[in-house]
XYZ file of C-alpha atoms in Angstrom:
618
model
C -25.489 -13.989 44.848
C -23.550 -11.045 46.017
C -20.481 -13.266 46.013
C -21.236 -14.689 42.684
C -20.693 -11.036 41.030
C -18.333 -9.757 43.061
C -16.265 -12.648 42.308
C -16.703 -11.870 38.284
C -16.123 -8.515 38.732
C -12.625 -9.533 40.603
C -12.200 -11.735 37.673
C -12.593 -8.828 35.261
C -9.896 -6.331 37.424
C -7.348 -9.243 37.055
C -8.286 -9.641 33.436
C -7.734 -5.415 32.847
C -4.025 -5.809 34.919
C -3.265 -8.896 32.864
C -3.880 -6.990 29.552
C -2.157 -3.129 31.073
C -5.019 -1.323 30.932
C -4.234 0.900 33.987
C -7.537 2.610 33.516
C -9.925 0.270 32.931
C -8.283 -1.555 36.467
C -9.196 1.971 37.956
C -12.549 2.231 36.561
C -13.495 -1.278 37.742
C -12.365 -0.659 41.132
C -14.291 2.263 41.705
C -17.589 0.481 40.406
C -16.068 -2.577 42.658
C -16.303 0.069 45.345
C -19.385 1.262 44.392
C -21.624 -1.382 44.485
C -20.198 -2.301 48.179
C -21.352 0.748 49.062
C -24.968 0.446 50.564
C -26.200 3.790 49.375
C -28.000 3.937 46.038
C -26.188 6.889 44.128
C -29.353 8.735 41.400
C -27.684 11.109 38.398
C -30.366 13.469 37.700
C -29.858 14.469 34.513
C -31.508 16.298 31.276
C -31.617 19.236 29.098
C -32.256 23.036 30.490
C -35.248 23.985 32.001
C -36.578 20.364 32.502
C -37.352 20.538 35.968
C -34.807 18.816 37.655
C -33.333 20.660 41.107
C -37.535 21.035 41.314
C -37.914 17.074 41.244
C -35.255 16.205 43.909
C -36.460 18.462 45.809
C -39.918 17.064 45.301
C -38.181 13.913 46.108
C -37.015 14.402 49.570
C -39.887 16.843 50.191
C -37.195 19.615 51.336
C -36.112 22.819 48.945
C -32.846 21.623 48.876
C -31.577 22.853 45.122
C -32.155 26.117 44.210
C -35.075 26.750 41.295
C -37.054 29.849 40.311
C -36.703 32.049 37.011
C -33.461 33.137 36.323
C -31.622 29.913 38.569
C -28.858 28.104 36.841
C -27.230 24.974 37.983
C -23.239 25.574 37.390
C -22.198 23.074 39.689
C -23.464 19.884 40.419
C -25.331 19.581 43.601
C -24.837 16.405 45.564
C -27.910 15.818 48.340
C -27.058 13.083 50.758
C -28.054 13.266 54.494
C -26.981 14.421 57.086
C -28.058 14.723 61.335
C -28.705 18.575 60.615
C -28.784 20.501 57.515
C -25.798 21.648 55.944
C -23.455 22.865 52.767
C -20.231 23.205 51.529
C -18.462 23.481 48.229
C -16.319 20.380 47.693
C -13.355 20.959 45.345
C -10.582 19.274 44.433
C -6.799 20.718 43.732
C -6.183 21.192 39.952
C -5.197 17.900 37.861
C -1.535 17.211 38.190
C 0.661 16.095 35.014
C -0.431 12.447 34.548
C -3.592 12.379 37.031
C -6.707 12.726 34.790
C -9.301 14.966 36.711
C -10.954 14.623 39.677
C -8.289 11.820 40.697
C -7.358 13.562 44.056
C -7.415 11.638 46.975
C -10.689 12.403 49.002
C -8.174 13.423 52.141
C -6.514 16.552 49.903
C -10.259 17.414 48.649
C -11.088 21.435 50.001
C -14.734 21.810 51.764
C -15.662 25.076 52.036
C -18.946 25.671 54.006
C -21.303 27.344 52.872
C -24.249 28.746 54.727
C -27.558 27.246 54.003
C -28.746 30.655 51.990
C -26.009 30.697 50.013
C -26.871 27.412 48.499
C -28.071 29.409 45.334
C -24.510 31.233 45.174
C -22.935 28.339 45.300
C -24.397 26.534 42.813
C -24.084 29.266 41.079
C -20.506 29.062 41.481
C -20.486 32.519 42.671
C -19.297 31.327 46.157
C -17.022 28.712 47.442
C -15.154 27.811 44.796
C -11.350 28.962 44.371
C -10.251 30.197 41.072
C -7.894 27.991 39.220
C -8.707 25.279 41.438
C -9.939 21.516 39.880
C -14.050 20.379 39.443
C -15.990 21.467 41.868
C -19.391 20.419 43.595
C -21.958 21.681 45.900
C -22.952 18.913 48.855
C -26.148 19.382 50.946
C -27.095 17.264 53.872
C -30.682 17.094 55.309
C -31.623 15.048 58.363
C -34.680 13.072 55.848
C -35.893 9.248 56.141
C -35.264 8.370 52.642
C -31.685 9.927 52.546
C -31.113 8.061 55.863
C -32.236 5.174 53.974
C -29.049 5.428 51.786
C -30.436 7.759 48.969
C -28.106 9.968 47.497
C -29.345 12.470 44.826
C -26.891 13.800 42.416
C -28.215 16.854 40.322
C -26.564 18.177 37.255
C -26.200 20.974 35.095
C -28.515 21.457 32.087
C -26.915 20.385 28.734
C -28.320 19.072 25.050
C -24.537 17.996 24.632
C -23.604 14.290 24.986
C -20.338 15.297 25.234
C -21.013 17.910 28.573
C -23.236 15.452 30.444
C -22.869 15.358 33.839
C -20.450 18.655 33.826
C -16.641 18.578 34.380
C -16.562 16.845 38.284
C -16.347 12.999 38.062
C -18.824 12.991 40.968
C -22.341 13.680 38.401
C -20.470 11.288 35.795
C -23.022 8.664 34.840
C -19.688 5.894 35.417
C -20.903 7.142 39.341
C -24.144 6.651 39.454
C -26.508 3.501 40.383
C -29.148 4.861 38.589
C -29.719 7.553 35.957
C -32.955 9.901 35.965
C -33.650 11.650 32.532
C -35.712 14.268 33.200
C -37.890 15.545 30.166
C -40.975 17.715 30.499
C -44.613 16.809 29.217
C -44.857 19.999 27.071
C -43.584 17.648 24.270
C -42.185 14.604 23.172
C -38.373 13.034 23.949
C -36.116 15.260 21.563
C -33.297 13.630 19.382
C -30.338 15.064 21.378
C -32.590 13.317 24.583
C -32.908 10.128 22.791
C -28.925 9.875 21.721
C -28.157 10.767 25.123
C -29.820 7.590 26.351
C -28.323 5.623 24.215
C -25.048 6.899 25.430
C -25.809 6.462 29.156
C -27.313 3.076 28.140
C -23.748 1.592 26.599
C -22.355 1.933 30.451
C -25.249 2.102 32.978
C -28.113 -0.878 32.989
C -30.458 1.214 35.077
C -32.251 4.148 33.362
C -35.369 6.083 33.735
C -37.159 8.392 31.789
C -39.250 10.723 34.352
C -41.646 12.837 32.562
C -41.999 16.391 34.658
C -45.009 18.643 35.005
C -47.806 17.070 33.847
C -49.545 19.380 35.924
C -49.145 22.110 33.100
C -50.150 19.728 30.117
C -53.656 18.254 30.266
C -52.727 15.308 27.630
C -49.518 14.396 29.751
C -50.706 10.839 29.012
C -50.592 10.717 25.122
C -47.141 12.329 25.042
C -45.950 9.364 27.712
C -47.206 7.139 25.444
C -45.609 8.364 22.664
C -42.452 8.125 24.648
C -42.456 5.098 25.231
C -42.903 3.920 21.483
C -39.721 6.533 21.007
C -38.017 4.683 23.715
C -39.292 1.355 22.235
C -38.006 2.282 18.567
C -34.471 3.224 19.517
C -34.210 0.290 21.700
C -33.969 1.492 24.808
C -35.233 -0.152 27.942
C -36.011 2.489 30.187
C -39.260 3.020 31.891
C -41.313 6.172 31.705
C -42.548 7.629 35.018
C -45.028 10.613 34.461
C -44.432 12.858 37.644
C -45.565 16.555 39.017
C -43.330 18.222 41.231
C -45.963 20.828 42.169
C -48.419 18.339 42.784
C -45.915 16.797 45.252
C -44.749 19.607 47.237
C -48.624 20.976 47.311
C -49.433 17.609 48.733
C -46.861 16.978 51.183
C -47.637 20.912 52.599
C -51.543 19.254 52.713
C -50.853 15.736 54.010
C -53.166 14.677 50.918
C -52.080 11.207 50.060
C -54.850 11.277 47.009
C -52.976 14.504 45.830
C -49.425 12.457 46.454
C -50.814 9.624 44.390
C -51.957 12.384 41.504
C -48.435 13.440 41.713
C -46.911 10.119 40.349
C -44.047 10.529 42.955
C -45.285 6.691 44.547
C -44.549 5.275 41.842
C -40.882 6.992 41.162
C -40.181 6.343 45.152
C -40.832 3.495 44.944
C -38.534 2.678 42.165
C -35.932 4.471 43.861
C -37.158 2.047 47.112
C -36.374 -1.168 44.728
C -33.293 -0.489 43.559
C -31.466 0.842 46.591
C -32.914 -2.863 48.270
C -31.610 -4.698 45.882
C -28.323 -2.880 44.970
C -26.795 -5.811 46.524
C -28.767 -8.090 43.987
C -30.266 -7.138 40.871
C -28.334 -3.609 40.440
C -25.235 -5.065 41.054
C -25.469 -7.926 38.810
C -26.749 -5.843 36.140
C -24.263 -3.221 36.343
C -20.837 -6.303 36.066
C -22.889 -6.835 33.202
C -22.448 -3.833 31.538
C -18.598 -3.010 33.309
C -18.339 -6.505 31.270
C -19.325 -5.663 28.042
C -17.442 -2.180 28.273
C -14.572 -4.138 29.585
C -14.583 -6.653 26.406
C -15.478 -4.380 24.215
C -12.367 -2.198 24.812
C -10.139 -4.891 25.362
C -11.235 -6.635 22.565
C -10.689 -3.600 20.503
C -6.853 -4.076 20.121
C -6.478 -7.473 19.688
C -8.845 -6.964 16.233
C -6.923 -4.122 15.452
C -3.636 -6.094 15.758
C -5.103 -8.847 14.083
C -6.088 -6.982 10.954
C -2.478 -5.289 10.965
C -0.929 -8.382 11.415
C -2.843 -9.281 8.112
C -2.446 -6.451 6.329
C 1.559 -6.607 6.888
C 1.351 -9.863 5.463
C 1.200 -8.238 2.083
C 3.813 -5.228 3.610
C 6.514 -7.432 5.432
C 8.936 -9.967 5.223
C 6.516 -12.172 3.345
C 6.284 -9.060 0.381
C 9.956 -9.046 0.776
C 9.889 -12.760 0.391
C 7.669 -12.714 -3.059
C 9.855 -9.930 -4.212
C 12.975 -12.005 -3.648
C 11.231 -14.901 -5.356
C 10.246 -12.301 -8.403
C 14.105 -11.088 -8.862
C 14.813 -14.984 -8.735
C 12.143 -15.124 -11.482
C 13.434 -11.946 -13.877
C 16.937 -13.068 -13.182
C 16.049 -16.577 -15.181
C 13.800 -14.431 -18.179
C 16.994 -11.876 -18.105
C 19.280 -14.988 -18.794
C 16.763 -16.543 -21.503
C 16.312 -13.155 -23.514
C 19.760 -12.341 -23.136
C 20.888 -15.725 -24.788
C 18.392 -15.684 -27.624
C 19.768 -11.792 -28.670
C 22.956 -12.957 -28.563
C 21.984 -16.114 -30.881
C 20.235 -14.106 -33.066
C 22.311 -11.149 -33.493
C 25.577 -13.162 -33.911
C 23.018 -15.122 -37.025
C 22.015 -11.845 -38.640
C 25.139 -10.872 -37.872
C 27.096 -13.527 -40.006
C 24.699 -12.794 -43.003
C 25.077 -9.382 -42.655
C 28.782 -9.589 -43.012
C 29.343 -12.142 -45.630
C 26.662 -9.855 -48.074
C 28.144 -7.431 -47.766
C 32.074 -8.890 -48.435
C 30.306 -9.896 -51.733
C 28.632 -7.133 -52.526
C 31.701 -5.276 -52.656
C 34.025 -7.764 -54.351
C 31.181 -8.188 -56.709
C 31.493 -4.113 -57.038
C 35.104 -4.712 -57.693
C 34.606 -7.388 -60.259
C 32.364 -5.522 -62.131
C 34.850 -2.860 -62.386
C 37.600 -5.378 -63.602
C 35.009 -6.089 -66.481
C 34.701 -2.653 -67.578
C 37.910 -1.791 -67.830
C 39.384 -5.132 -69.438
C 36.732 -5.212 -71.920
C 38.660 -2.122 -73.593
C 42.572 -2.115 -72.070
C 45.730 -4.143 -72.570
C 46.847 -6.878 -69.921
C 50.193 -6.220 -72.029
C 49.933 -2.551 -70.989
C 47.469 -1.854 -68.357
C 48.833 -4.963 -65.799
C 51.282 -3.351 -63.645
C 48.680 -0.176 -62.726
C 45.596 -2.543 -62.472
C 47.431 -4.854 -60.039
C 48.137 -2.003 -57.971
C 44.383 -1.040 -57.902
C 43.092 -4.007 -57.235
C 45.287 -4.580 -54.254
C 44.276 -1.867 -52.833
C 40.504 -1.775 -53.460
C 40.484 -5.053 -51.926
C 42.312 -4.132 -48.681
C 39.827 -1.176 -48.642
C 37.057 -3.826 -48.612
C 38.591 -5.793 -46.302
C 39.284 -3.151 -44.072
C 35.647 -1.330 -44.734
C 34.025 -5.376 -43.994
C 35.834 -5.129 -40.767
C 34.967 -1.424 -39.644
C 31.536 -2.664 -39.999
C 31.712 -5.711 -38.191
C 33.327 -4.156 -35.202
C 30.408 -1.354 -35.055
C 28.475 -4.603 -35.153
C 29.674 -6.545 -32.865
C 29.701 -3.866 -30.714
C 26.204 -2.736 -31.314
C 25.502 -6.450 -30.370
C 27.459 -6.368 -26.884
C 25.381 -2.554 -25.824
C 21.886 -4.464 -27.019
C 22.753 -7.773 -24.820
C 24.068 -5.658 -21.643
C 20.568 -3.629 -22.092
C 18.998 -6.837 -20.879
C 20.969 -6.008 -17.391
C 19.853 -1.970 -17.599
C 17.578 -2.896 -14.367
C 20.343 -4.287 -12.239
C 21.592 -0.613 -11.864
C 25.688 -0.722 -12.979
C 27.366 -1.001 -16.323
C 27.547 -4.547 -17.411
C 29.244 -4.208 -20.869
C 33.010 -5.949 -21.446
C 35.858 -4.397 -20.500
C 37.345 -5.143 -23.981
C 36.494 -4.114 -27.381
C 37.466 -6.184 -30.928
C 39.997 -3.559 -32.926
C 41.284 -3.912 -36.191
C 44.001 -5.993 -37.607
C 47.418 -4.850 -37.833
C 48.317 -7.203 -40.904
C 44.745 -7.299 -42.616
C 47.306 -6.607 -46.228
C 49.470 -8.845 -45.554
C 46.529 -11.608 -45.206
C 45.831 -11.360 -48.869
C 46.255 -14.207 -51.302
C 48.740 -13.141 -53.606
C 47.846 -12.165 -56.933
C 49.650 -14.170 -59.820
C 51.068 -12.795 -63.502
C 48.683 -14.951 -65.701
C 50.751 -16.173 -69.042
C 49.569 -13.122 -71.878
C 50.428 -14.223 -74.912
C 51.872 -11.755 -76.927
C 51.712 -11.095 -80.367
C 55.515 -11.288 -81.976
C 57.291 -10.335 -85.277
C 57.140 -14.006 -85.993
C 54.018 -14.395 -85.732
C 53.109 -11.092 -87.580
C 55.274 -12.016 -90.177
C 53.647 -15.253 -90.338
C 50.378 -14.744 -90.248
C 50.940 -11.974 -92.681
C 52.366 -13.837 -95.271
C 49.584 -16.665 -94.722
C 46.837 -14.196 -95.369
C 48.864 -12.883 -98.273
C 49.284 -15.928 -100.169
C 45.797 -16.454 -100.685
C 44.769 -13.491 -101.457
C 47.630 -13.343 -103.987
C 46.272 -16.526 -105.013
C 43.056 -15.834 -105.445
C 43.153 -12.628 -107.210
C 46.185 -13.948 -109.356
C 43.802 -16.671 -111.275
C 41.559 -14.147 -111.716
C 43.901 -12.256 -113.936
C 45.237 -15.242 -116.343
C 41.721 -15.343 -117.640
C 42.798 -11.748 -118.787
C 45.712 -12.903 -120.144
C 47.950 -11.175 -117.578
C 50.364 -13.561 -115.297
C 49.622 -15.448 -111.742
C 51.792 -12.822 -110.322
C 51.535 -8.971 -111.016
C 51.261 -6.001 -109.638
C 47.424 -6.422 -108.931
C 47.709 -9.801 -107.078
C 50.785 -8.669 -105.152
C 48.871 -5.557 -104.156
C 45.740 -7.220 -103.177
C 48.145 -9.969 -101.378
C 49.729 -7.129 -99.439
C 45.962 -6.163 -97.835
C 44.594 -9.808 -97.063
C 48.278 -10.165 -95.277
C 47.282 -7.045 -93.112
C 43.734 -8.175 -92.589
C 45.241 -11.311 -91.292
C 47.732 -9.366 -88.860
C 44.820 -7.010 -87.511
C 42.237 -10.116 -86.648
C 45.019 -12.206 -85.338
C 45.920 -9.142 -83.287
C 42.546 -8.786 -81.812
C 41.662 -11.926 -81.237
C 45.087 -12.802 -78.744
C 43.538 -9.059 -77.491
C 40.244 -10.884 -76.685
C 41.827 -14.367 -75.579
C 44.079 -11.975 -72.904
C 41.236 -10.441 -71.540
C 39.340 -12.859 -71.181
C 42.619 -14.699 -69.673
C 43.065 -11.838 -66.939
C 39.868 -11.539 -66.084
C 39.682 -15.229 -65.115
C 42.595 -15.146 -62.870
C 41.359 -11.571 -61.669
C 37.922 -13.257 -60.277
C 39.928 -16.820 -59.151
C 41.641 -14.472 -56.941
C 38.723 -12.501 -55.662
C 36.904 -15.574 -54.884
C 40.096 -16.216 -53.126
C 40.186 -13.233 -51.432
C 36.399 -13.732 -50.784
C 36.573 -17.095 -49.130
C 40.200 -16.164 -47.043
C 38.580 -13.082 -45.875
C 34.817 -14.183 -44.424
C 36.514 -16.773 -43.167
C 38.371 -14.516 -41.449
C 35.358 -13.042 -40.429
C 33.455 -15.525 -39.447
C 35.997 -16.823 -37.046
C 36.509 -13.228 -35.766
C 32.136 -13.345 -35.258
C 32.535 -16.696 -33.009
C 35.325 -15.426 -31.280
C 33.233 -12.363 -30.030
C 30.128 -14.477 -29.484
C 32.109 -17.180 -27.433
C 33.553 -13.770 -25.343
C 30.200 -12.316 -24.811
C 28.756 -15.404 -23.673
C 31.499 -15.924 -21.230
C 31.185 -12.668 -19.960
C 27.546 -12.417 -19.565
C 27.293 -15.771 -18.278
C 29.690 -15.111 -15.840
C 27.732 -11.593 -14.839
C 24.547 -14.050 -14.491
C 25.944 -16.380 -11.952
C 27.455 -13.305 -10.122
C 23.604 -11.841 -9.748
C 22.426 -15.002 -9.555
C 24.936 -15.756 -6.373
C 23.278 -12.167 -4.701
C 19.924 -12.514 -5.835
C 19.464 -15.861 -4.152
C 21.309 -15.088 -1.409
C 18.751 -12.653 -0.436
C 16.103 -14.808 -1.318
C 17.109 -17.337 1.259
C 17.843 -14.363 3.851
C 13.809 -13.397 2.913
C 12.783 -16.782 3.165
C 14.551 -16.907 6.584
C 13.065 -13.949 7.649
C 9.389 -14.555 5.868
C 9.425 -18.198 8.131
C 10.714 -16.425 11.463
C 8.116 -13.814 11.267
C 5.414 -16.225 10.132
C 6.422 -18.431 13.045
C 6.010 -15.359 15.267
C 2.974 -13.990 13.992
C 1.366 -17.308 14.201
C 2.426 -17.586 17.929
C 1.121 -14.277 18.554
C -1.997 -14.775 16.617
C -2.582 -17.640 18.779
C -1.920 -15.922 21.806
C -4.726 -13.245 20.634
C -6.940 -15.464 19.827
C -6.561 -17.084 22.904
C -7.120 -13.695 24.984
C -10.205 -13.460 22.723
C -11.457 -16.568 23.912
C -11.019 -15.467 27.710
C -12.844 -12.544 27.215
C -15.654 -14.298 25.823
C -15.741 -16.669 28.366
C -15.524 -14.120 30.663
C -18.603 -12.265 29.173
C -20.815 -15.538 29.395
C -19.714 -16.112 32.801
C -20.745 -12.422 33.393
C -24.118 -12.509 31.617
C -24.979 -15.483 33.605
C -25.669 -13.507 36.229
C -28.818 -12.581 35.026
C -31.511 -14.980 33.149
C -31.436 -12.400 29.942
C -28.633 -11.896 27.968
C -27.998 -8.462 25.986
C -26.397 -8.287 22.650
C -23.483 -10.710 21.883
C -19.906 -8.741 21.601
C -18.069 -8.947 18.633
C -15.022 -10.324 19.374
C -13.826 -12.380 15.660
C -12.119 -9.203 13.777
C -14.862 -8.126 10.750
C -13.974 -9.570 7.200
């Protein structure tokens, strides 16, 4: 079987070079080299005060770490053995730029012995260790049967932080060990900070035990192992629980009592130690390329989720945004040129009605003003000044029609460029409509109507017919008084009816000129009317047909740009979907090697742990 793993665990160093991960390649090879090593490396490790230099030295049955009141562990102490007994303080030179700590080369390590009373000092750090220099450790050797064996104890500083475990020297990092003692006295139960720092050690090391210390001080040791173990059972962690008593040991190896040994618990702990340094080669191994595996994956696999989930979150931020907001200009571009149209068509309407009411209006203004005056003057006398008036009120219409109608028109040319306000540059025509030089001399000439007049003929006429019968009619009346058809009376009364008849003929060819002028007056306002919205409404067209042009033509020239980048967005939307596909495929198809590569690793054992995530979470 030893082939079987190691062969998995080369697979998983090739897989860490393959994907750059410089430091996961490191960390495998030094578990590679690890578990070719024959000796079984034990992390002692735990909170203050817990008992743990007093275990290993329960242990090997020799008072190799220091204890006592007032003894603190500084540096770890590394117990490993050796013909005759010995110390030294191992240190390394301080980390280099670039070299993480404790990366030294064993050959450039310093050793500086230590003598065997000065063990205390030194782990201490009082003695043997050079100021400024890197981590540091303390390494004993003793000439014992179970160190021979290949046991190497590792003992480590107290600490309730997750983050301190082990100290600062890589050698009492948990990554180091083949298996992991927690010690935890029977005074009470597994603390939180004990329990989370199991389930750290657990993510990276298969091989954990809880060993309960000095259940020679508590006399219900057992109740408080069993509630332990239902701690250990809730938080899911696999790790027996090994009730020991250092005292009981020592006091029974300085007794050769084997029934005091067995008291002890320290059988039953040996023994475990026994197992797993025997099958290192086996069981320990395969279990630990299970868990180097699922680190492995798991931080490899990290990445690839990550890159997936940016890869769909640019989606929305990249060339394919770029792309939809290309396709929305395309989109406001053809709304611009529809609303554009329709307030051009509707202004140039309004426009048209606008202009022709009010060319009435005014002429009617004019008319009624023509009414007014004729119903009281003279054509005979009044024609000369009133033609000169109304000449010139209707060239101030005219004129005032047009005034409006440029303001107008360009009112109407600002309110269709506002449609283009979002394209960022002035869009309104470089010409504007003026006013006509010759707007006068447009006007329909205005034509003498025939006035007849009233002559001395016609007086004299008239007179003389109005005379006669009143001479006539007043002369009978004065035979029947015996006076003649002609006298004084009848003359006299003659003369009056003659003057009568002068006056009413008078007014009446007053009346029939009036009424004369002011029919030619409106035929040549209504004239003037249809000439001059004519005018108009060819001078409206005119500007419409301009503005279209010109905002047509301003269309086609955004419409030229905007789909110009469109199709350099599509472009770019099709080469980066092409890519991110490829490379999508080429993640999932690292995802898929991992996987396999974590079955073919937890194969190795009949039990599989937890599956590893690998699909990136919805």
């Amino acid at each position: 079987m030893a082939g079987i793993w190691l062969d998995v665990l080369d697979e998983i160093a090739r897989t860490c070079n393959a994907h750059g991960r410089g430091d996961l390649l490191q960390t495998v090879r030094q578990k590679r080299a690890q578990l070719l090593d024959p000796k079984l490396r034990v992390l002692v490790i735990g909170e203050p005060n817990q008992g743990k230099s007093q275990l290993i030295n329960a242990i090997i049955n020799a008072p190799a770490c220091p204890v006592g009141d007032g003894r603190t562990t500084i540096l770890p102490t590394v117990v490993q053995h050796a013909e005759a007994p010995s110390a030294a303080v191992v240190q390394a030179p301080p980390p280099a730029p670039g070299r993480p700590a404790g990366g030294a080369p064993a050959a450039i390590v310093e050793r500086s012995p230590v003598a065997l009373d000065q063990v205390a000092a030194g782990v201490a750090g009082a003695v043997g260790r050079r100021p400024g220099g890197g981590p540091a450790y303390v390494e004993i050797g003793l000439p014992r049967a179970l160190l021979g064996a290949g046991l190497v104890l590792v003992d480590t500083p107290g600490t309730d932080e997750i983050a301190t475990l082990g100290g600062n020297a890589p050698v009492a990092a948990p990554a180091r060990a083949d298996t992991v003692l927690l010690v935890s006295d029977s005074t009470r139960e597994l603390s939180v900070t004990e329990l989370d720092m199991l389930l750290h050690v657990m993510r990276s090391h298969p091989n954990v035990v809880v060993v309960q210390s000095k259940t020679d001080v508590v006399a219900d040791w057992r109740a408080v192992a069993e509630r332990n173990r239902q701690h250990l059972a809730d938080a899911g962690v696999p790790a027996p629980v090994i009730p020991v008593s250092a005292a009981l040991r020592l006091r029974a190896a300085a007794a050769n009592d084997r029934g005091l040994n067995a008291e002890s618990g320290f059988p039953a702990l040996i023994a475990r130690l026994q197992r797993d340094l025997t099958g290192k080669a086996d069981q320990l191994a395969r279990a630990s390329v299970q868990g180097v595996a699922r680190t492995v994956v798991e931080q490899l696999a990290a990445p690839l989720r990550a890159e997936l989930a940016t890869q769909e979150a640019e989606e929305q931020s990249g060339p394919i945004s770029r792309l939809h907001a290309a396709q929305r200009e395309v989109d406001e571009l053809r709304r611009c040129s529809t609303r554009w149209q329709n307030t051009l068509t509707d202004e140039m309407a309004d426009l048209l009605s606008d202009i022709e009411y009010d060319l009435r209006d005014r002429t009617r203004q004019i008319l009624r003003t023509v009414d007014e005056a004729f119903d009281t003057a003279d054509p005979l006398v009044a024609w000369d000044t009133f033609e000169d008036w109304l000449q010139r009120s209707l060239v101030e219409a005219a004129e005032a029609n047009h005034e409006w109608l440029i303001q107008r028109c360009d009112w109407i040319a600002r309110r269709v460029a506002a449609n283009f306000a979002r394209y960022g540059y002035d869009v309104l025509p470089p010409w504007s409509m003026t006013m006509p030089e010759d707007l006068g001399g447009r006007l329909p000439e205005l034509e003498r109507p025939n006035i007849d007049r009233f002559t001395t003929g016609q007086k004299l006429f008239t007179g003389m017919k109005g005379s006669y019968g009143g001479m006539l009619m007043f002369g009978l009346a004065t035979t029947l008084a015996g006076m003649p058809m002609i006298n004084p009376v009848s003359v006299g009364i003659g003369a009056l009816f003659g003057g009568k008849s002068i006056r009413d003929e008078s007014k009446q060819l007053l009346r029939r000129r009036q009424a004369t002028v002011k029919t030619a007056i409106q035929r040549h306002v209504d004239d003037f009317f249809v000439r001059m919205i004519r005018d108009c409404r060819d001078a409206t067209r005119q500007v419409q047909r301009m503005l279209r042009d010109h905002f047509t033509g301003l269309t086609e020239e955004l419409q030229e740009a905007i789909v110009q980048s469109f199709r350099s967005a599509k472009q770019e939307a099709d080469t980066d979907a092409a890519l991110r596909d490829q490379r999508q495929r080429e993640i999932r198809l690292k995802m898929t090697r991992l996987a396999a590569l974590y079955e073919q690793a937890q194969q190795l054992s009949g039990t599989r742990s937890a599956p590893v995530l690998l699909e990136p979470r919805a």
